[in-house]
mmCIF file of C-alpha atoms in Angstrom:
data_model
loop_
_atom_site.group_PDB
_atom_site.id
_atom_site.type_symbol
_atom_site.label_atom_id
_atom_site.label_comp_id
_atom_site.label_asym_id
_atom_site.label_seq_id
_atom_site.Cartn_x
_atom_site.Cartn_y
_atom_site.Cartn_z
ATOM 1 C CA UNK G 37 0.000 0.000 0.000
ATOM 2 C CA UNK G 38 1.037 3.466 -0.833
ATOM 3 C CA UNK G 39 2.482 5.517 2.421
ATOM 4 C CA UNK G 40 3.897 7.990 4.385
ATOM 5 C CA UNK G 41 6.640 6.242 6.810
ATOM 6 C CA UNK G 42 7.955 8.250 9.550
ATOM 7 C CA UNK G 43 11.178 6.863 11.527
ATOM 8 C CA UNK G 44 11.513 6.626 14.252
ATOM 9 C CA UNK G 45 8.263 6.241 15.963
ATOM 10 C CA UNK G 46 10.298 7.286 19.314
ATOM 11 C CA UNK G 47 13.075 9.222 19.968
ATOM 12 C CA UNK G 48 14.780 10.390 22.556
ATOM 13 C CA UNK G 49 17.456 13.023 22.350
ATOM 14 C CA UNK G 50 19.572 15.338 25.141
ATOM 15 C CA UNK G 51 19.078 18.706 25.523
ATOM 16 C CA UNK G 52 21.186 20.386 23.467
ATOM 17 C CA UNK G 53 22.104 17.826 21.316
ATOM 18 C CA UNK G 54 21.043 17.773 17.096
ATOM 19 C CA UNK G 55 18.682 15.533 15.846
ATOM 20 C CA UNK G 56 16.888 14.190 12.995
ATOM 21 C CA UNK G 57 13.630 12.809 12.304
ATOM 22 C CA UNK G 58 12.742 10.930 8.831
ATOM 23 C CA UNK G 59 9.770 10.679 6.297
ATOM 24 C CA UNK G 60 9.577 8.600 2.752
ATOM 25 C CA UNK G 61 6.796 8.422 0.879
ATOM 26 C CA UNK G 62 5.732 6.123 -1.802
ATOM 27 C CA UNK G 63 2.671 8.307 -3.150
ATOM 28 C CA UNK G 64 4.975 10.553 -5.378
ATOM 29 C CA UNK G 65 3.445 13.542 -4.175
ATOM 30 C CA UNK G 66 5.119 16.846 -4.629
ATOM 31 C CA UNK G 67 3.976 18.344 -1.639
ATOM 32 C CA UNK G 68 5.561 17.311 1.783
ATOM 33 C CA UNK G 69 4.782 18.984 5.037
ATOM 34 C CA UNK G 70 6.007 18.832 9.037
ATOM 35 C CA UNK G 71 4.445 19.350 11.632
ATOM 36 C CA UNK G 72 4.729 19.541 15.066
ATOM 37 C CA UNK G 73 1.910 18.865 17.405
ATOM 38 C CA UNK G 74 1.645 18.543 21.230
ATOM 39 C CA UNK G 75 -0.510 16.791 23.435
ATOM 40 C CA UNK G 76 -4.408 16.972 22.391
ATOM 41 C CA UNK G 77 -3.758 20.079 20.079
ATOM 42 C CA UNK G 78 -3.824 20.785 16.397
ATOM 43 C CA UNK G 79 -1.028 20.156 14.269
ATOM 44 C CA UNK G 80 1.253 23.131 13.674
ATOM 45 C CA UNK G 81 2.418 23.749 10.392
ATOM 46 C CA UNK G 82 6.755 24.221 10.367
ATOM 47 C CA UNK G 83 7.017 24.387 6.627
ATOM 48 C CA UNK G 84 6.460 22.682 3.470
ATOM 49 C CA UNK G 85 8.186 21.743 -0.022
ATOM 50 C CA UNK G 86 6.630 21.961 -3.274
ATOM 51 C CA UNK G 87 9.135 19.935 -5.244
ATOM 52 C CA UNK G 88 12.280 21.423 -4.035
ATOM 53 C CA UNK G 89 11.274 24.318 -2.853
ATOM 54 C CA UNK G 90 11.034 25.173 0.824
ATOM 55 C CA UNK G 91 8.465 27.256 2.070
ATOM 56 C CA UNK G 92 9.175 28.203 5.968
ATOM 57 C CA UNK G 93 6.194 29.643 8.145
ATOM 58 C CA UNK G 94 6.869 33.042 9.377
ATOM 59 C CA UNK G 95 7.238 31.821 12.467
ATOM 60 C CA UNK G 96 9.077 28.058 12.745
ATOM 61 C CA UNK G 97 12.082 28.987 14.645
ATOM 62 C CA UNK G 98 15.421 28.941 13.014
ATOM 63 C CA UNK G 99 16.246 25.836 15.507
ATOM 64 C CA UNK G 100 14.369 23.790 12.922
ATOM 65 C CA UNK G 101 15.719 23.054 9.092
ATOM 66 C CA UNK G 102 14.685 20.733 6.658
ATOM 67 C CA UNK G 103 16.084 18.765 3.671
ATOM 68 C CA UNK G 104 14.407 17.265 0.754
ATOM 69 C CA UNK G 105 17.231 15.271 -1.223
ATOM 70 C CA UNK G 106 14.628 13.939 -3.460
ATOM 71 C CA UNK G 107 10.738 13.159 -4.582
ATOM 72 C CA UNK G 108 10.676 10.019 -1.860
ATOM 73 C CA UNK G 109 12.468 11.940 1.504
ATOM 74 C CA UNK G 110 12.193 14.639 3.742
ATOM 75 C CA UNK G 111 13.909 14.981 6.567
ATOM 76 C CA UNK G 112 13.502 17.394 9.932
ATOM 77 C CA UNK G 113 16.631 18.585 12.060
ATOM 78 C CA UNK G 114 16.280 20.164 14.982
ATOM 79 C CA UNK G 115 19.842 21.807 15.413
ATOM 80 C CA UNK G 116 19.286 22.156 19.480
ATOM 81 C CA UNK G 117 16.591 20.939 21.025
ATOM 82 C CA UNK G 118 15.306 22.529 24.063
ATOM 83 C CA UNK G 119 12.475 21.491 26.485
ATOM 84 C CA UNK G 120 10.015 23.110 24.433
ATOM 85 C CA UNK G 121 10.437 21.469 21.567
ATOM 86 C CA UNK G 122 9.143 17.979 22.836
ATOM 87 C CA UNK G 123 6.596 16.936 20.976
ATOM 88 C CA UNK G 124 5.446 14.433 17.968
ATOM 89 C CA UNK G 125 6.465 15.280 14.586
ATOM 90 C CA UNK G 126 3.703 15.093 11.507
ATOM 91 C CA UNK G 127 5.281 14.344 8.109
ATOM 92 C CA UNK G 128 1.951 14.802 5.728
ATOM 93 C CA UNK G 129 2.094 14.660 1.577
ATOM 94 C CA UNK G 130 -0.191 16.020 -0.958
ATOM 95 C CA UNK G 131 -0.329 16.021 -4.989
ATOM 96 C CA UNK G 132 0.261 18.779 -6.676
ATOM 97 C CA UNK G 133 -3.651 20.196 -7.915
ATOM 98 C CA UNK G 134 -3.397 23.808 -6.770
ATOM 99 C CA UNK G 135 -6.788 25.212 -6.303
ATOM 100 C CA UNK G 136 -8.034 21.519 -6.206
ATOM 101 C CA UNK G 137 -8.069 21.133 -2.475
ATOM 102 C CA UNK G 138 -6.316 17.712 -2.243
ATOM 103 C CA UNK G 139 -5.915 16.074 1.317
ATOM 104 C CA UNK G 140 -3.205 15.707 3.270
ATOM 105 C CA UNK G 141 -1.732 12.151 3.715
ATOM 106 C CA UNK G 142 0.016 11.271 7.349
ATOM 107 C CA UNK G 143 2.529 9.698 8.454
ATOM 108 C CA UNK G 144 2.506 7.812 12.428
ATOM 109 C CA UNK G 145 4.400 10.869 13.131
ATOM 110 C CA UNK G 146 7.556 10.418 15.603
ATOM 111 C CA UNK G 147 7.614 11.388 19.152
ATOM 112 C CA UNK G 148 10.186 13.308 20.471
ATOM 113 C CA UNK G 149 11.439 13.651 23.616
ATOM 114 C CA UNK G 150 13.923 15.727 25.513
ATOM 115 C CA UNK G 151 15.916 14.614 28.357
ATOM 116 C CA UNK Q 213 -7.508 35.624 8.085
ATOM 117 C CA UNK Q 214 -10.023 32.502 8.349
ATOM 118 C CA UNK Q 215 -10.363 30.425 11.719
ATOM 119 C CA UNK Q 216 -11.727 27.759 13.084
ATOM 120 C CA UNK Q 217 -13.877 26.947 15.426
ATOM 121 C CA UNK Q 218 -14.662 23.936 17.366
ATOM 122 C CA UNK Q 219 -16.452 24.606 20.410
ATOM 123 C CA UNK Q 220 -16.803 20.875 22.089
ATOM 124 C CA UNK Q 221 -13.251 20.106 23.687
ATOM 125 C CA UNK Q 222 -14.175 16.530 24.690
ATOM 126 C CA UNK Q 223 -17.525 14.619 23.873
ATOM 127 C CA UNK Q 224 -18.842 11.199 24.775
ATOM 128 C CA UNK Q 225 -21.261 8.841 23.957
ATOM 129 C CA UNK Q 226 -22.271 5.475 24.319
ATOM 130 C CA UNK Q 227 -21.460 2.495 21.533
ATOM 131 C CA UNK Q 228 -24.301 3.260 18.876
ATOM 132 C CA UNK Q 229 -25.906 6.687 19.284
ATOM 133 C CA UNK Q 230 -25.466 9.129 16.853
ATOM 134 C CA UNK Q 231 -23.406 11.868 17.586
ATOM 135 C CA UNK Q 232 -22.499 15.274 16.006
ATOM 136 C CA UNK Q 233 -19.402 17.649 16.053
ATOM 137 C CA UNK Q 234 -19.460 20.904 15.722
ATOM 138 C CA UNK Q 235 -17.071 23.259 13.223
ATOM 139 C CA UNK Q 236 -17.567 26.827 12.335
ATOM 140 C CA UNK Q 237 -15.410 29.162 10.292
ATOM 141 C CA UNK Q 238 -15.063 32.710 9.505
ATOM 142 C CA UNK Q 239 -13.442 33.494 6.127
ATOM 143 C CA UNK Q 240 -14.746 36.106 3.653
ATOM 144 C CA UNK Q 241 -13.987 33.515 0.177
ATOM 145 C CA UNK Q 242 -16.550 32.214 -2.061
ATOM 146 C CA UNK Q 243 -15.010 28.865 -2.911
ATOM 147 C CA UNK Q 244 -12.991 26.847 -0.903
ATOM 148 C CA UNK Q 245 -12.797 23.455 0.870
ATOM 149 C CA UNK Q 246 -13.407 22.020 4.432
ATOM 150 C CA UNK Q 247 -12.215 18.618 6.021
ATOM 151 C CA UNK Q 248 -13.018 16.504 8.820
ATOM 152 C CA UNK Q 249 -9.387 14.321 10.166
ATOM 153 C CA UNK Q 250 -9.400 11.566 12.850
ATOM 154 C CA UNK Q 251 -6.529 11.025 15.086
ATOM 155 C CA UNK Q 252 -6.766 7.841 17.252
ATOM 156 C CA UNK Q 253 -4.911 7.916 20.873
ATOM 157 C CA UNK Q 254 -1.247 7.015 19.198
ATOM 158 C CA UNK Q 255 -2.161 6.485 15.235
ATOM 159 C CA UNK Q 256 -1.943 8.071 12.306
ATOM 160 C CA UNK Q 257 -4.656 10.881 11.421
ATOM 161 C CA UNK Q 258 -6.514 10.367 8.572
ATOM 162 C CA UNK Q 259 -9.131 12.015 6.669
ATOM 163 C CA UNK Q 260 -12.732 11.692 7.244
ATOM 164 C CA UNK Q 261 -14.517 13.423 5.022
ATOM 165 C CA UNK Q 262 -13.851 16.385 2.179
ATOM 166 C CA UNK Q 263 -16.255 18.986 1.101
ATOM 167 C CA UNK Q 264 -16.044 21.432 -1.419
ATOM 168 C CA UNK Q 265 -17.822 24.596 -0.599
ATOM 169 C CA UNK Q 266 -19.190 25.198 -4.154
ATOM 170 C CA UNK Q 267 -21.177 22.221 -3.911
ATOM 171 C CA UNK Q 268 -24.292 22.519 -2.044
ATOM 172 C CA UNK Q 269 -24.735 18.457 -1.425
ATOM 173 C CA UNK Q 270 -23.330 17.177 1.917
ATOM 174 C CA UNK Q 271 -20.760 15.119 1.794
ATOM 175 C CA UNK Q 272 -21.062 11.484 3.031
ATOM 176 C CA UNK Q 273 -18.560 8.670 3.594
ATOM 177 C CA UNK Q 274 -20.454 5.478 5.027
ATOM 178 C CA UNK Q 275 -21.539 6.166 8.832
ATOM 179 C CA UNK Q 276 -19.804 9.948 8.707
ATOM 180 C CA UNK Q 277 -21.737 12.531 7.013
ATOM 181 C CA UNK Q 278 -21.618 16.680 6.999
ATOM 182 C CA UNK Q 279 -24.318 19.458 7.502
ATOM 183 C CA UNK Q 280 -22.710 21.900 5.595
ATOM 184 C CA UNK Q 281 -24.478 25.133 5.881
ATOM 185 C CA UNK Q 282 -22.304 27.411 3.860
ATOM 186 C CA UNK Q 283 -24.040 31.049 5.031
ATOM 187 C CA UNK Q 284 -24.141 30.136 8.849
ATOM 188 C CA UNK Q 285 -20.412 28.841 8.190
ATOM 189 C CA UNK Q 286 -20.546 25.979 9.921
ATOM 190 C CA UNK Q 287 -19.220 22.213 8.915
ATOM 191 C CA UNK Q 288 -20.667 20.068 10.951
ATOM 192 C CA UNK Q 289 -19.874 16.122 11.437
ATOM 193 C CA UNK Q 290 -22.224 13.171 12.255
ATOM 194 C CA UNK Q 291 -21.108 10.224 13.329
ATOM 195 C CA UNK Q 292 -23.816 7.246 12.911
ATOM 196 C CA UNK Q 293 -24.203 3.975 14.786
ATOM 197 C CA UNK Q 294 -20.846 5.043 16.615
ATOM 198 C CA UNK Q 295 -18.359 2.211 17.476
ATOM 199 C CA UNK Q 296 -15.451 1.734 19.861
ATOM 200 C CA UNK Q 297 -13.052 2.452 16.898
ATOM 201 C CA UNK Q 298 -14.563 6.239 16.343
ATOM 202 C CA UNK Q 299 -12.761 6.956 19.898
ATOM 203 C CA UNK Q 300 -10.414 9.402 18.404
ATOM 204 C CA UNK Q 301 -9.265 13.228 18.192
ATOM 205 C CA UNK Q 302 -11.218 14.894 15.127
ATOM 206 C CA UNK Q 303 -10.041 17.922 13.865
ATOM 207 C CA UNK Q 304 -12.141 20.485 11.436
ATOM 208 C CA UNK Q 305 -9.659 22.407 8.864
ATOM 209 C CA UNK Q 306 -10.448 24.516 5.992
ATOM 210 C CA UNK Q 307 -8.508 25.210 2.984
ATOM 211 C CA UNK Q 308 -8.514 28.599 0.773
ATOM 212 C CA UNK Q 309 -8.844 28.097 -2.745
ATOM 213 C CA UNK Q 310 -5.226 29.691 -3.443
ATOM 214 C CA UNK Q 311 -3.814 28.733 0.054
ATOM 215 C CA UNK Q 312 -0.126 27.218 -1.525
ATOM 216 C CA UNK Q 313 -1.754 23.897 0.280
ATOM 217 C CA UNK Q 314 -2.006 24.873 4.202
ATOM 218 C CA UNK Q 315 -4.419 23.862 6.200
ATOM 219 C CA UNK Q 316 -6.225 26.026 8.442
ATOM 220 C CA UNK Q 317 -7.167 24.200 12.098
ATOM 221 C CA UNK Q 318 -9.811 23.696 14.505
ATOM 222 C CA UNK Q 319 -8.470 23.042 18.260
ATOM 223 C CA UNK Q 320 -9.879 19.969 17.998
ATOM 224 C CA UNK Q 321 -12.932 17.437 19.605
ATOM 225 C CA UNK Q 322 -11.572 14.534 22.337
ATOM 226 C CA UNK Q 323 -14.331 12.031 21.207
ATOM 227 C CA UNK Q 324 -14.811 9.040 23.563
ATOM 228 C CA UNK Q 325 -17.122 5.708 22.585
ATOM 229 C CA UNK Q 326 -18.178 4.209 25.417
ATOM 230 C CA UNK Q 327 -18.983 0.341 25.315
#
């Protein structure tokens, strides 16, 4: 079945210390998307790629960057994690039909947390 | 800017009844869409149910169905003959037209099936 796969499921990182979360996709999408979401609230959107380009949301801190090295991956680095960022990660994908209002697609998401 | 509205934090019910969320929005578009997402304790969210606001005929997806009332801006979901599995997190989001693909979210409904 076609899918959004998110690795790890867990993770557990030091404060401080970089780390990076993983997404594939086998939907061939253009559009991938993270998120971060805590506990019983909406996701919040951190930024999104349409192909290669990277769209960042005004206001995803600058702790967060993101690589797309192709179609199939996406990845999420947090470049110091602090308390506050504990949380679990969305990856989502979408085709590319602008104006078409295609769904989003998740992924298990990975939950991250800081010791 | 739009928003979203979901006034019912947390709902229950017992196994069976019918039960409705509610959704409202405040945008000043013509045309645009509207989604219903269900995120069960630890799994992946999915989507529930699409609705394109052009289209005055409620969308419907086997027990799940809308009351879309496009003046009163409100999105409603019903939930028929609920079951254990409908225990979940469900999230109302609307989508502009010409958004570049974001999603626009409610704060969510804690939904809770009770055997």
């Amino acid at each position: 079945d076609a899918m959004v796969i998110q690795n790890p499921r867990y993770q557990v990182t030091q404060f401080g210390k970089p780390v990076t979360l993983s997404c594939s996709q086998t939907l061939n999408h253009n559009v991938m998307y993270w998120y971060q979401q805590k506990s019983s609230q909406a996701p919040k959107l951190l930024f999104h790629y349409y192909d290669k380009d990277f769209n960042n949301e005004a206001d995803t801190p600058d702790n967060f960057q993101s690589r797309r090295p192709n179609t199939s991956f996406c990845f999420l680095d947090i470049r110091s994690p602090g308390l506050g960022d504990a949380a679990m990660y969305l990856c989502a994908t979408s085709r590319d039909h602008s104006g078409t209002g295609q769904p989003q697609h998740f992924g298990d998401g990975t939950r991250l947390s800081i010791l | 800017a739009q928003t979203v509205t979901q006034s019912q934090p947390e709902m229950s019910v017992q196994e069976a009844e019918t039960v409705t969320l509610s959704c409202t929005y405040d945008t000043s578009e013509n045309n645009y869409y509207l989604f219903w997402y269900k995120q069960p304790p630890s799994r992946q969210m999915i989507l529930v149910i699409r609705q394109e606001a052009y289209k005055q005929q409620n969308a419907t997806e086997n027990r799940f169905s809308v009351n879309f009332q496009k003046a009163a801006k409100s999105f409603s979901l019903k939930i028929s003959d609920s079951q254990l599995g409908d225990t979940a997190m469900y999230f109302c989001a609307f989508m502009k037209l010409d958004s570049n693909y974001q999603l626009i979210w409610g704060a969510g409904t804690k939904l809770i099936i009770k055997p």
